[in-house]
mmCIF file of C-alpha atoms and ligand atoms in Angstrom:
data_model
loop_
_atom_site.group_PDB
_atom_site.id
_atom_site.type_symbol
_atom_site.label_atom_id
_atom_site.label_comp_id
_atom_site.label_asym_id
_atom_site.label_seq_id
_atom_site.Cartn_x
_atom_site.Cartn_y
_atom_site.Cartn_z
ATOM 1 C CA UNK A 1 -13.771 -11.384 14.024
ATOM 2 C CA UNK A 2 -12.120 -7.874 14.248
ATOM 3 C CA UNK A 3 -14.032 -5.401 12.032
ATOM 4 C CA UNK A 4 -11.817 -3.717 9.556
ATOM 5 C CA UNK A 5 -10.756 -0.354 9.165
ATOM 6 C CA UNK A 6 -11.373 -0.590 5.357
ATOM 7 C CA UNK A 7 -14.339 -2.396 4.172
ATOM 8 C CA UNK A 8 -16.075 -3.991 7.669
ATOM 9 C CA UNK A 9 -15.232 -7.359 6.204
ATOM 10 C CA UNK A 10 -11.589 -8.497 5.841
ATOM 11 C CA UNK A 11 -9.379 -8.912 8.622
ATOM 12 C CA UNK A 12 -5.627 -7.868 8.182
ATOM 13 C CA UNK A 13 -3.005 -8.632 9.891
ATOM 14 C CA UNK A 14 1.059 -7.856 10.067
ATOM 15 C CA UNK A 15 3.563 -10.727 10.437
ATOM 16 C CA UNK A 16 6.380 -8.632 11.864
ATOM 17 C CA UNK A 17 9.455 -8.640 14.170
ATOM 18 C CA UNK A 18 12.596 -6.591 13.116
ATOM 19 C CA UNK A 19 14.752 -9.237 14.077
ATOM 20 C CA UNK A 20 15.763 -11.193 10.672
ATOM 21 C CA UNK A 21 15.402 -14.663 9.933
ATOM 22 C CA UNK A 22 12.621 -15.012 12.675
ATOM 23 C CA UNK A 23 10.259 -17.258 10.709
ATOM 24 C CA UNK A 24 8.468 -13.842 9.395
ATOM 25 C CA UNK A 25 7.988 -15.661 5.843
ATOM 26 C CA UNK A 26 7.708 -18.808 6.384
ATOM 27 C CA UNK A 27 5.024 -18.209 8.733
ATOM 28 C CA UNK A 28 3.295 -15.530 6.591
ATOM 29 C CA UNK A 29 3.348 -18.136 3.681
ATOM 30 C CA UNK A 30 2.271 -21.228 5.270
ATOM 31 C CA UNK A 31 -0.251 -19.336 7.591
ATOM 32 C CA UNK A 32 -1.943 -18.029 4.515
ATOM 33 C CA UNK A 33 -2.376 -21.557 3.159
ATOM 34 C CA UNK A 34 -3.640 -22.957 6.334
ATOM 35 C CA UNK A 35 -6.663 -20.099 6.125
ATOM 36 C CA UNK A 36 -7.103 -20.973 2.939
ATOM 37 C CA UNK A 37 -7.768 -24.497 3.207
ATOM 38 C CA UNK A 38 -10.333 -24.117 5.769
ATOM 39 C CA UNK A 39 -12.213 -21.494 3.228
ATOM 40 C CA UNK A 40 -11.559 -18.294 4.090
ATOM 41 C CA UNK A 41 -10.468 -16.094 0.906
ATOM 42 C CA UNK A 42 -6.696 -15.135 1.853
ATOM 43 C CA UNK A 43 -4.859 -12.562 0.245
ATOM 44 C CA UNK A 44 -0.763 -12.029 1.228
ATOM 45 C CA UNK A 45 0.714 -8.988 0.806
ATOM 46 C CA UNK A 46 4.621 -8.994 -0.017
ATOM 47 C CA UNK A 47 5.928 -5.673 1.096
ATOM 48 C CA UNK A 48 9.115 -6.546 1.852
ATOM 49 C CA UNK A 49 12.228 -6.120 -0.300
ATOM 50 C CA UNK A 50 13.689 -9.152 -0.423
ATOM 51 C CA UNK A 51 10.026 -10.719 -1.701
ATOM 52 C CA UNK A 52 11.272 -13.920 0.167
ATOM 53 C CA UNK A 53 7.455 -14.898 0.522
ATOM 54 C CA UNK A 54 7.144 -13.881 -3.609
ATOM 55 C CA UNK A 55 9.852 -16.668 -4.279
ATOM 56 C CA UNK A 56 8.709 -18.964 -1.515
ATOM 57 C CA UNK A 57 5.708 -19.257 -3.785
ATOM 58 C CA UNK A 58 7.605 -19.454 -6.925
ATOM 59 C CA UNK A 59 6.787 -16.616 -8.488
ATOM 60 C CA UNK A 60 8.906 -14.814 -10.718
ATOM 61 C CA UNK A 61 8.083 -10.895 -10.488
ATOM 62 C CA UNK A 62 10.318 -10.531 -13.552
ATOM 63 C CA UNK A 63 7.440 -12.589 -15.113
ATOM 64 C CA UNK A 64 4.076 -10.481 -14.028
ATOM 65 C CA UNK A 65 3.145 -7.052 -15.680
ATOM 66 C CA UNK A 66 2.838 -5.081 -12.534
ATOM 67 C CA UNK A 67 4.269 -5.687 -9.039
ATOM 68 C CA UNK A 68 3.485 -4.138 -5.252
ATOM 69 C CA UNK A 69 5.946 -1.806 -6.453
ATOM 70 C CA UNK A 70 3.105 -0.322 -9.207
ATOM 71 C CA UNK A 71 0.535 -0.402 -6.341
ATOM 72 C CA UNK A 72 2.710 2.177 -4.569
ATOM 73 C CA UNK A 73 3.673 4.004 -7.589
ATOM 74 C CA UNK A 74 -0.017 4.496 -8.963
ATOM 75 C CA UNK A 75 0.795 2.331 -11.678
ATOM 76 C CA UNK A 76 -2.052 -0.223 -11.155
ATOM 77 C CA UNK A 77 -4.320 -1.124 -7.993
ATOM 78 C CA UNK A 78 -4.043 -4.408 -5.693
ATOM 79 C CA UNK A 79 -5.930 -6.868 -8.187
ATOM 80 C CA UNK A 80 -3.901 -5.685 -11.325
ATOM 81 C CA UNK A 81 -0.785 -6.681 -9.597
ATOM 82 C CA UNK A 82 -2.503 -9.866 -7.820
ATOM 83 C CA UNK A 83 -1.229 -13.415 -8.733
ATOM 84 C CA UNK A 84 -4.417 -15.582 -8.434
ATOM 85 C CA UNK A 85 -4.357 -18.622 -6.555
ATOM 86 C CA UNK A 86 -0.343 -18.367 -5.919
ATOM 87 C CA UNK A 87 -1.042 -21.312 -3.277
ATOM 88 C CA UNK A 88 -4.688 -23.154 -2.894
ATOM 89 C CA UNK A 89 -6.739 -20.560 -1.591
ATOM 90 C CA UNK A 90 -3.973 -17.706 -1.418
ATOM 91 C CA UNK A 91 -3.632 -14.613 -3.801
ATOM 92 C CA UNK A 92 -0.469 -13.003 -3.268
ATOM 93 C CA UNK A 93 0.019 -9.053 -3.827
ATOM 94 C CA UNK A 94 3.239 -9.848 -5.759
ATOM 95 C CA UNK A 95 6.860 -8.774 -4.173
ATOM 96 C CA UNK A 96 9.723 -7.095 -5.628
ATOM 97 C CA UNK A 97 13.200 -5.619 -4.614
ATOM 98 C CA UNK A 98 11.915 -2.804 -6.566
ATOM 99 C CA UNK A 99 10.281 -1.947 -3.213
ATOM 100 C CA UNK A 100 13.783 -0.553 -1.739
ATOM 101 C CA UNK A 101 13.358 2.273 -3.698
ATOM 102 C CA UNK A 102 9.888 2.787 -2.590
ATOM 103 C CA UNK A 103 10.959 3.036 1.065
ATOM 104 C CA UNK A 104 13.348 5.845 -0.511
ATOM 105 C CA UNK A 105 10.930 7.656 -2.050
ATOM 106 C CA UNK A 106 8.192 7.356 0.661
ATOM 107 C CA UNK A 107 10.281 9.134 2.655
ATOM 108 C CA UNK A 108 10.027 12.430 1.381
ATOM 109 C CA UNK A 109 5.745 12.468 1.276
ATOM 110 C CA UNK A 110 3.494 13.567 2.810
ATOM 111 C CA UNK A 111 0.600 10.712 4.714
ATOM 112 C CA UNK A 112 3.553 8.503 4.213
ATOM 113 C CA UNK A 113 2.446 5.686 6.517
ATOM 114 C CA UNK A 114 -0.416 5.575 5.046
ATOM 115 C CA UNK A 115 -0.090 4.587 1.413
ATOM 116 C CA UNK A 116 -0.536 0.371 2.063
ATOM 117 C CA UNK A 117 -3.226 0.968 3.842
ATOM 118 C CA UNK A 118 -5.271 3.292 1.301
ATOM 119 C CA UNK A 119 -3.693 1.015 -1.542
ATOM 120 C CA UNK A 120 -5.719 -1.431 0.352
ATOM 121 C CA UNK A 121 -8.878 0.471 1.072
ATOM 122 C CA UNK A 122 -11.934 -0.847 -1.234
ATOM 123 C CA UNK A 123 -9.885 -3.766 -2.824
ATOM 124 C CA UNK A 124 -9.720 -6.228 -0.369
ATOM 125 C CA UNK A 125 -13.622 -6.379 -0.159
ATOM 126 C CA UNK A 126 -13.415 -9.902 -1.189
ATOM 127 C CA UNK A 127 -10.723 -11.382 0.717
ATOM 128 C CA UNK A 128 -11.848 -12.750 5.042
ATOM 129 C CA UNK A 129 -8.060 -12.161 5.418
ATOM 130 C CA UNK A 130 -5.290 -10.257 4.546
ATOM 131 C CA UNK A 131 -1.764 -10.964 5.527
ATOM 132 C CA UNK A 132 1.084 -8.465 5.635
ATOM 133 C CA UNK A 133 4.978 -10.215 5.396
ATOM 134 C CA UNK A 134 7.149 -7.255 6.947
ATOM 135 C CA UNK A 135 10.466 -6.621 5.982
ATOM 136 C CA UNK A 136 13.039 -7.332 9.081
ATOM 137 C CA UNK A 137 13.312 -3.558 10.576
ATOM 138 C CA UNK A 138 10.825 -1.130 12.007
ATOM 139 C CA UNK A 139 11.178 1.053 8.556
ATOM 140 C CA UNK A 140 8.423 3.009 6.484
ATOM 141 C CA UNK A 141 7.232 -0.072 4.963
ATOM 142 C CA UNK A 142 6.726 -1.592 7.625
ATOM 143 C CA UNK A 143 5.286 1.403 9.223
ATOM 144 C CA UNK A 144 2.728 1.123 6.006
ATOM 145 C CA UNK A 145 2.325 -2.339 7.211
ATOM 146 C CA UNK A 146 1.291 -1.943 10.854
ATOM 147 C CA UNK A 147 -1.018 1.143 9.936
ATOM 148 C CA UNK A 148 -2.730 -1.255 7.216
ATOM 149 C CA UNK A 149 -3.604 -3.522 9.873
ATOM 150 C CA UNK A 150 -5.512 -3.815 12.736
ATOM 151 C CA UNK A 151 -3.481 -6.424 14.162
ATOM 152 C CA UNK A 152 -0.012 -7.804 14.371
ATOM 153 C CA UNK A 153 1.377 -11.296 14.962
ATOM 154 C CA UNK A 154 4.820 -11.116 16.412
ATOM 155 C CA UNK A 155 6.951 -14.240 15.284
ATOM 156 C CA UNK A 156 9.626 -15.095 17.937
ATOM 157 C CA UNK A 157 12.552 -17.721 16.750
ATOM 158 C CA UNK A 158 13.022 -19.491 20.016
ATOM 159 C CA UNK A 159 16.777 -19.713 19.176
ATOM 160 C CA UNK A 160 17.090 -16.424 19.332
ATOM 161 C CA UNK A 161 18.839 -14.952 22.536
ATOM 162 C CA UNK A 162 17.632 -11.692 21.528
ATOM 163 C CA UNK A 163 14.625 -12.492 19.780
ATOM 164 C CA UNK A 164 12.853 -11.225 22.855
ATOM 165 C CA UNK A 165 13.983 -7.630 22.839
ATOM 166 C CA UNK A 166 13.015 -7.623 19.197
ATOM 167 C CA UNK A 167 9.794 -8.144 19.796
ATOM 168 C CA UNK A 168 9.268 -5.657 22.706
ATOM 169 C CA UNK A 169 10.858 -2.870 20.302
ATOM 170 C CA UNK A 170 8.050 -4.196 17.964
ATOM 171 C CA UNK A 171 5.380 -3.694 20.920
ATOM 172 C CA UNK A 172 6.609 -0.333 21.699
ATOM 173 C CA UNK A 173 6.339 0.640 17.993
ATOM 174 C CA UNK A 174 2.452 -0.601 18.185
ATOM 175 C CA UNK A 175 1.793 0.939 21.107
ATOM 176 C CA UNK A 176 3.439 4.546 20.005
ATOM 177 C CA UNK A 177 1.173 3.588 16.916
ATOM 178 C CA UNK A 178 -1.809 3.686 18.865
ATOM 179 C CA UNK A 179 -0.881 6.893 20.994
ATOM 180 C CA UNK A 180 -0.883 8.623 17.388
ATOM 181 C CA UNK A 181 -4.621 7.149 16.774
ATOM 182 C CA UNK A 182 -3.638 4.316 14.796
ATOM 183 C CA UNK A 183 -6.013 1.138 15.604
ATOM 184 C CA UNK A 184 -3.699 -1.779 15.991
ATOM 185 C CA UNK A 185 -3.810 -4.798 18.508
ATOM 186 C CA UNK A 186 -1.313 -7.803 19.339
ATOM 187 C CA UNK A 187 -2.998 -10.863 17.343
ATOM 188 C CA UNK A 188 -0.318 -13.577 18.891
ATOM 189 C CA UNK A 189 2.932 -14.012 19.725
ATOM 190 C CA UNK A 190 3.940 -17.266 17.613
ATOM 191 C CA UNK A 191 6.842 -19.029 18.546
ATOM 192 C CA UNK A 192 9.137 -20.490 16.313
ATOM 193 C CA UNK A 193 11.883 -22.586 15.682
ATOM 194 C CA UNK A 194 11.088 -24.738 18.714
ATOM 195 C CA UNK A 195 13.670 -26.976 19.971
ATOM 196 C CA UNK A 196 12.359 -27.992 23.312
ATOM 197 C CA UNK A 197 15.458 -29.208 24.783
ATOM 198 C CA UNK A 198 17.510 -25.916 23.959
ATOM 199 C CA UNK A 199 18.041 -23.426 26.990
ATOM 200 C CA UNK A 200 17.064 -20.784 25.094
ATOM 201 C CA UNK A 201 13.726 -21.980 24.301
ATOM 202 C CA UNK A 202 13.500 -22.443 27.594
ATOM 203 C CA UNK A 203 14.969 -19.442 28.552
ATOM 204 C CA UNK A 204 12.642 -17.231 26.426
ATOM 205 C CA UNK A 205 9.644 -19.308 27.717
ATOM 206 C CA UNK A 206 10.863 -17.681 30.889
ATOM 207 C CA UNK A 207 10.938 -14.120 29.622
ATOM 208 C CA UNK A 208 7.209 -14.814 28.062
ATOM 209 C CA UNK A 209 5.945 -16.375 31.211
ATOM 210 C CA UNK A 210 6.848 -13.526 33.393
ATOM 211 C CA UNK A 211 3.988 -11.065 31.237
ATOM 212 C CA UNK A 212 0.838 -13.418 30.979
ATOM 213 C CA UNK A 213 -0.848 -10.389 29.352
ATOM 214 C CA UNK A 214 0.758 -11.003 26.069
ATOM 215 C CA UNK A 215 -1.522 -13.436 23.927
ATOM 216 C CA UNK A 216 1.139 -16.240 23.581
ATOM 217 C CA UNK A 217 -0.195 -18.983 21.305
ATOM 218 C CA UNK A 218 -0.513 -22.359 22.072
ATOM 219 C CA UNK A 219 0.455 -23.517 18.487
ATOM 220 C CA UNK A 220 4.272 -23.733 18.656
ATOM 221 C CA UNK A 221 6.490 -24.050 15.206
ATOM 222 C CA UNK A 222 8.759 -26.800 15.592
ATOM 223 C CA UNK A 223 12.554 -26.594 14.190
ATOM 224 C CA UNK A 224 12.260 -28.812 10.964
ATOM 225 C CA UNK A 225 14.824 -28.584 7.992
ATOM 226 C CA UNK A 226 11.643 -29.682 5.782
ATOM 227 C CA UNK A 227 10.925 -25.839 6.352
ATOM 228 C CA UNK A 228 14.482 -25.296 4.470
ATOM 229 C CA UNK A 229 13.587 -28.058 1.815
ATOM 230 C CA UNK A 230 10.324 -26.372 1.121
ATOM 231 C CA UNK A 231 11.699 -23.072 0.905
ATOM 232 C CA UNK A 232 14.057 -24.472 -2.113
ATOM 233 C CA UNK A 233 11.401 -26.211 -3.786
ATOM 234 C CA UNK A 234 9.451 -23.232 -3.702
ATOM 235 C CA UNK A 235 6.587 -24.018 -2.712
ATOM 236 C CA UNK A 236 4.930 -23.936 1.145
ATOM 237 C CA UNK A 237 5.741 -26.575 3.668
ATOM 238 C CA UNK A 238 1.499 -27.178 3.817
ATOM 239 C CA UNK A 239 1.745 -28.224 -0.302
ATOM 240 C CA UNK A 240 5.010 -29.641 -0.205
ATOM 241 C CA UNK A 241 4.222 -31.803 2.649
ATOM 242 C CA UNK A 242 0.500 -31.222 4.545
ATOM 243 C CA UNK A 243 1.032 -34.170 7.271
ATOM 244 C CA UNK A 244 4.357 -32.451 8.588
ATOM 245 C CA UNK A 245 4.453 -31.845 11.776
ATOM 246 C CA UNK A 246 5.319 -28.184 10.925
ATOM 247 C CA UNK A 247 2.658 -28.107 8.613
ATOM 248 C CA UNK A 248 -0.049 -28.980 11.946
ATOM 249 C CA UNK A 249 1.771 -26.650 13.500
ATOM 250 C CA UNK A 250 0.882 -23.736 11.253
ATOM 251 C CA UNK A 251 -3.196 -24.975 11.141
ATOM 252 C CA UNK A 252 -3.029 -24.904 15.010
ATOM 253 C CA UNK A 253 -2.040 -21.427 14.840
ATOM 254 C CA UNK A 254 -4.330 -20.713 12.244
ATOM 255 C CA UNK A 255 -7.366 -22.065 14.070
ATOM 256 C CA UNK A 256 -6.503 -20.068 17.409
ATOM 257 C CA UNK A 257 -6.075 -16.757 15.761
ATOM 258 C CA UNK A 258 -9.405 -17.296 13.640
ATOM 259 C CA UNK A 259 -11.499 -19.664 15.526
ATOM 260 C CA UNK A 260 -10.607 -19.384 19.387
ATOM 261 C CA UNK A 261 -13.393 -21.115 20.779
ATOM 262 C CA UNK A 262 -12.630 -24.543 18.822
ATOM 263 C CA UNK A 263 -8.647 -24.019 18.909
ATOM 264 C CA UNK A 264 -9.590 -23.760 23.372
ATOM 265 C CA UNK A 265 -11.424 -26.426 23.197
ATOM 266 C CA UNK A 266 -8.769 -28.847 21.594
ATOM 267 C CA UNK A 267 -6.026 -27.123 23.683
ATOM 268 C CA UNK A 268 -7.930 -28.275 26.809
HETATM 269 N N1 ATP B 301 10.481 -23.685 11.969
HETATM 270 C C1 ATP B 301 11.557 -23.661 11.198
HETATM 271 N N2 ATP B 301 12.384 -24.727 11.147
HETATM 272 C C2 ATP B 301 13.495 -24.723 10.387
HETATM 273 N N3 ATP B 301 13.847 -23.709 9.586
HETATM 274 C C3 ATP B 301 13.068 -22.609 9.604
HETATM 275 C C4 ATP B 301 11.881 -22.515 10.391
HETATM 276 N N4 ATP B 301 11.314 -21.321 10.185
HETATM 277 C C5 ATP B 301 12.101 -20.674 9.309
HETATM 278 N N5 ATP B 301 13.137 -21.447 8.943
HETATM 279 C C6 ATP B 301 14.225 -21.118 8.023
HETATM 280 O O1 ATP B 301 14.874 -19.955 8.523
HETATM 281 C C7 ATP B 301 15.240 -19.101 7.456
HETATM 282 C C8 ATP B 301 14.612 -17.737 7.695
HETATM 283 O O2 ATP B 301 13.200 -17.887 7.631
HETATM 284 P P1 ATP B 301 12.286 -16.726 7.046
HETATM 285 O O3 ATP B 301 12.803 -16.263 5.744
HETATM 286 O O4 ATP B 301 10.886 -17.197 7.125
HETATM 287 O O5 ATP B 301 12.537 -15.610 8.157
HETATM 288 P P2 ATP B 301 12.161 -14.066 8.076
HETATM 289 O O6 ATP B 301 11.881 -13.612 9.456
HETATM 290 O O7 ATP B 301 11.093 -13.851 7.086
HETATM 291 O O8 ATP B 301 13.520 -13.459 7.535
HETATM 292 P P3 ATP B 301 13.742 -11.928 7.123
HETATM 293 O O9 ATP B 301 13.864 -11.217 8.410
HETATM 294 O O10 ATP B 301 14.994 -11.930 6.306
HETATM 295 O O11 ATP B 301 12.521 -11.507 6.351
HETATM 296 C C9 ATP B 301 14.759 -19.776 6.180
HETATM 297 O O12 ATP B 301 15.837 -20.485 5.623
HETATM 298 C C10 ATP B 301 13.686 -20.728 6.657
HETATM 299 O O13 ATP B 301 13.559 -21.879 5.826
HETATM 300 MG MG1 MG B 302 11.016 -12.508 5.497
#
């Protein structure tokens, strides 16, 4: 397990690509649920705007006291804006659209990248993971984001002509990241969205093949409206439904990026 930049315990990790509509949330979401059910004490961290992954869990900021937005304001710290078991196992640092005005006003401060990640600092102590749901551009929050963590998983939609270049503008981000001292690593690159018989799944399998240093995951998201249906019911695809296909999907992920050796051994 990576060590962590903030308490030696918790391992965090960005779910980014600026490209919208990627699977960024859905992923984030059901990810977070698939760590949880094997134990591990997940917390997700809404930072973007829309709070897509907020409502996917069907949660009402309008309804909670304090927000991510009050995390970034000084108005509370991460548990006082924390609702508890949003999804079995998952915490969720509770989204708002309020956060817009946040990326505003970050812009004028100073150590402006760097309020998530001392937000963070000394109150994830009890969480094995954190997950970070990035907004779809390579803005100041998620900037915060990929300083936060100290690792990003790159969600590709595999109908997506151009998901590809979104990504690399994501990996050149990282890597300018780390020429300014900032520790981050490429988790995965999760595919999603997988229609097999489309040419541009194949097409980007292509592009993906041709740099076998990226850490491509095995575990590939397959195109399923019950991801849609979910979405409206508000509540993950892994509650909703657990024996989905999509749902597997999501643990198979989950059990490469946290458990290599027995995800290898399955894969083989
Ligand atoms: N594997 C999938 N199969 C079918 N639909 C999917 C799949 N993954 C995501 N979707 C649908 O695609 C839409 C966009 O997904 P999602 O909100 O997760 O993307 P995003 O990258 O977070 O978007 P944004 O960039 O706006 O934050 C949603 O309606 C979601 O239900
Ligand atoms: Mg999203």
């Amino acid at each position: 397990m990576a060590e962590s930049k903030q308490t030696g315990m918790s391992r965090v990790i960005a779910i980014a690509n600026q490209k919208g509509g990627a699977g960024k949330t859905t992923v984030a979401v059901n990810l977070a649920v698939a760590i949880g059910e094997t134990g591990q004490r997940t917390l997700l961290v809404d930072v973007d705007p829309q709070a897509d992954a907020t409502t996917m869990l069907g949660i009402d900021p309008a309804q909670h006291k304090h927000t991510i937005y009050d995390v970034f304001t000084g108005g509370c710290e991460v548990p006082g804006a924390t609702a508890r078991q949003a999804a079995p196992g998952v915490d969720l640092l509770i989204g708002t659209e309020r956060m817009s005005d946040v990326e505003v006003t970050l812009a004028g401060q100073m150590m402006r990248e760097r309020y998530l990640a001392d937000a963070l600092a000394e109150q994830i102590a009890d969480y094995d993971v954190v997950l970070i749901d990035c907004p779809p551009n390579l803005g100041l929050l998620t900037i915060n984001a990929l300083v936060a963590a100290h690792e990003v998983l790159v969600v590709l939609s595999m109908i997506d002509r151009n998901a590809y270049k979104g990504a690399m503008a994501l990996l050149q981000t990282t890597s300018e990241l780390r020429r300014k001292g900032v520790d981050t690593t490429l988790a995965g690159i999760l595919r999603n969205n997988v229609d097999r018989s489309r040419q541009t799944y194949r097409a980007l399998n292509d592009a993906l093949a041709a740099h076998p240093e990226l850490p491509l995951l095995h575990a590939e998201v397959p195109m399923r409206a019950e991801f849609q249906n979910a979405l409206t019911a508000g509540q993950p695809l892994l509650v909703r439904n657990p024996d989905h296909i999509g749902a597997q999907a999501l643990r198979d992920a989950a059990a490469e990026l946290f458990d290599p050796p027995t995800a290898q051994r399955k894969a083989a």
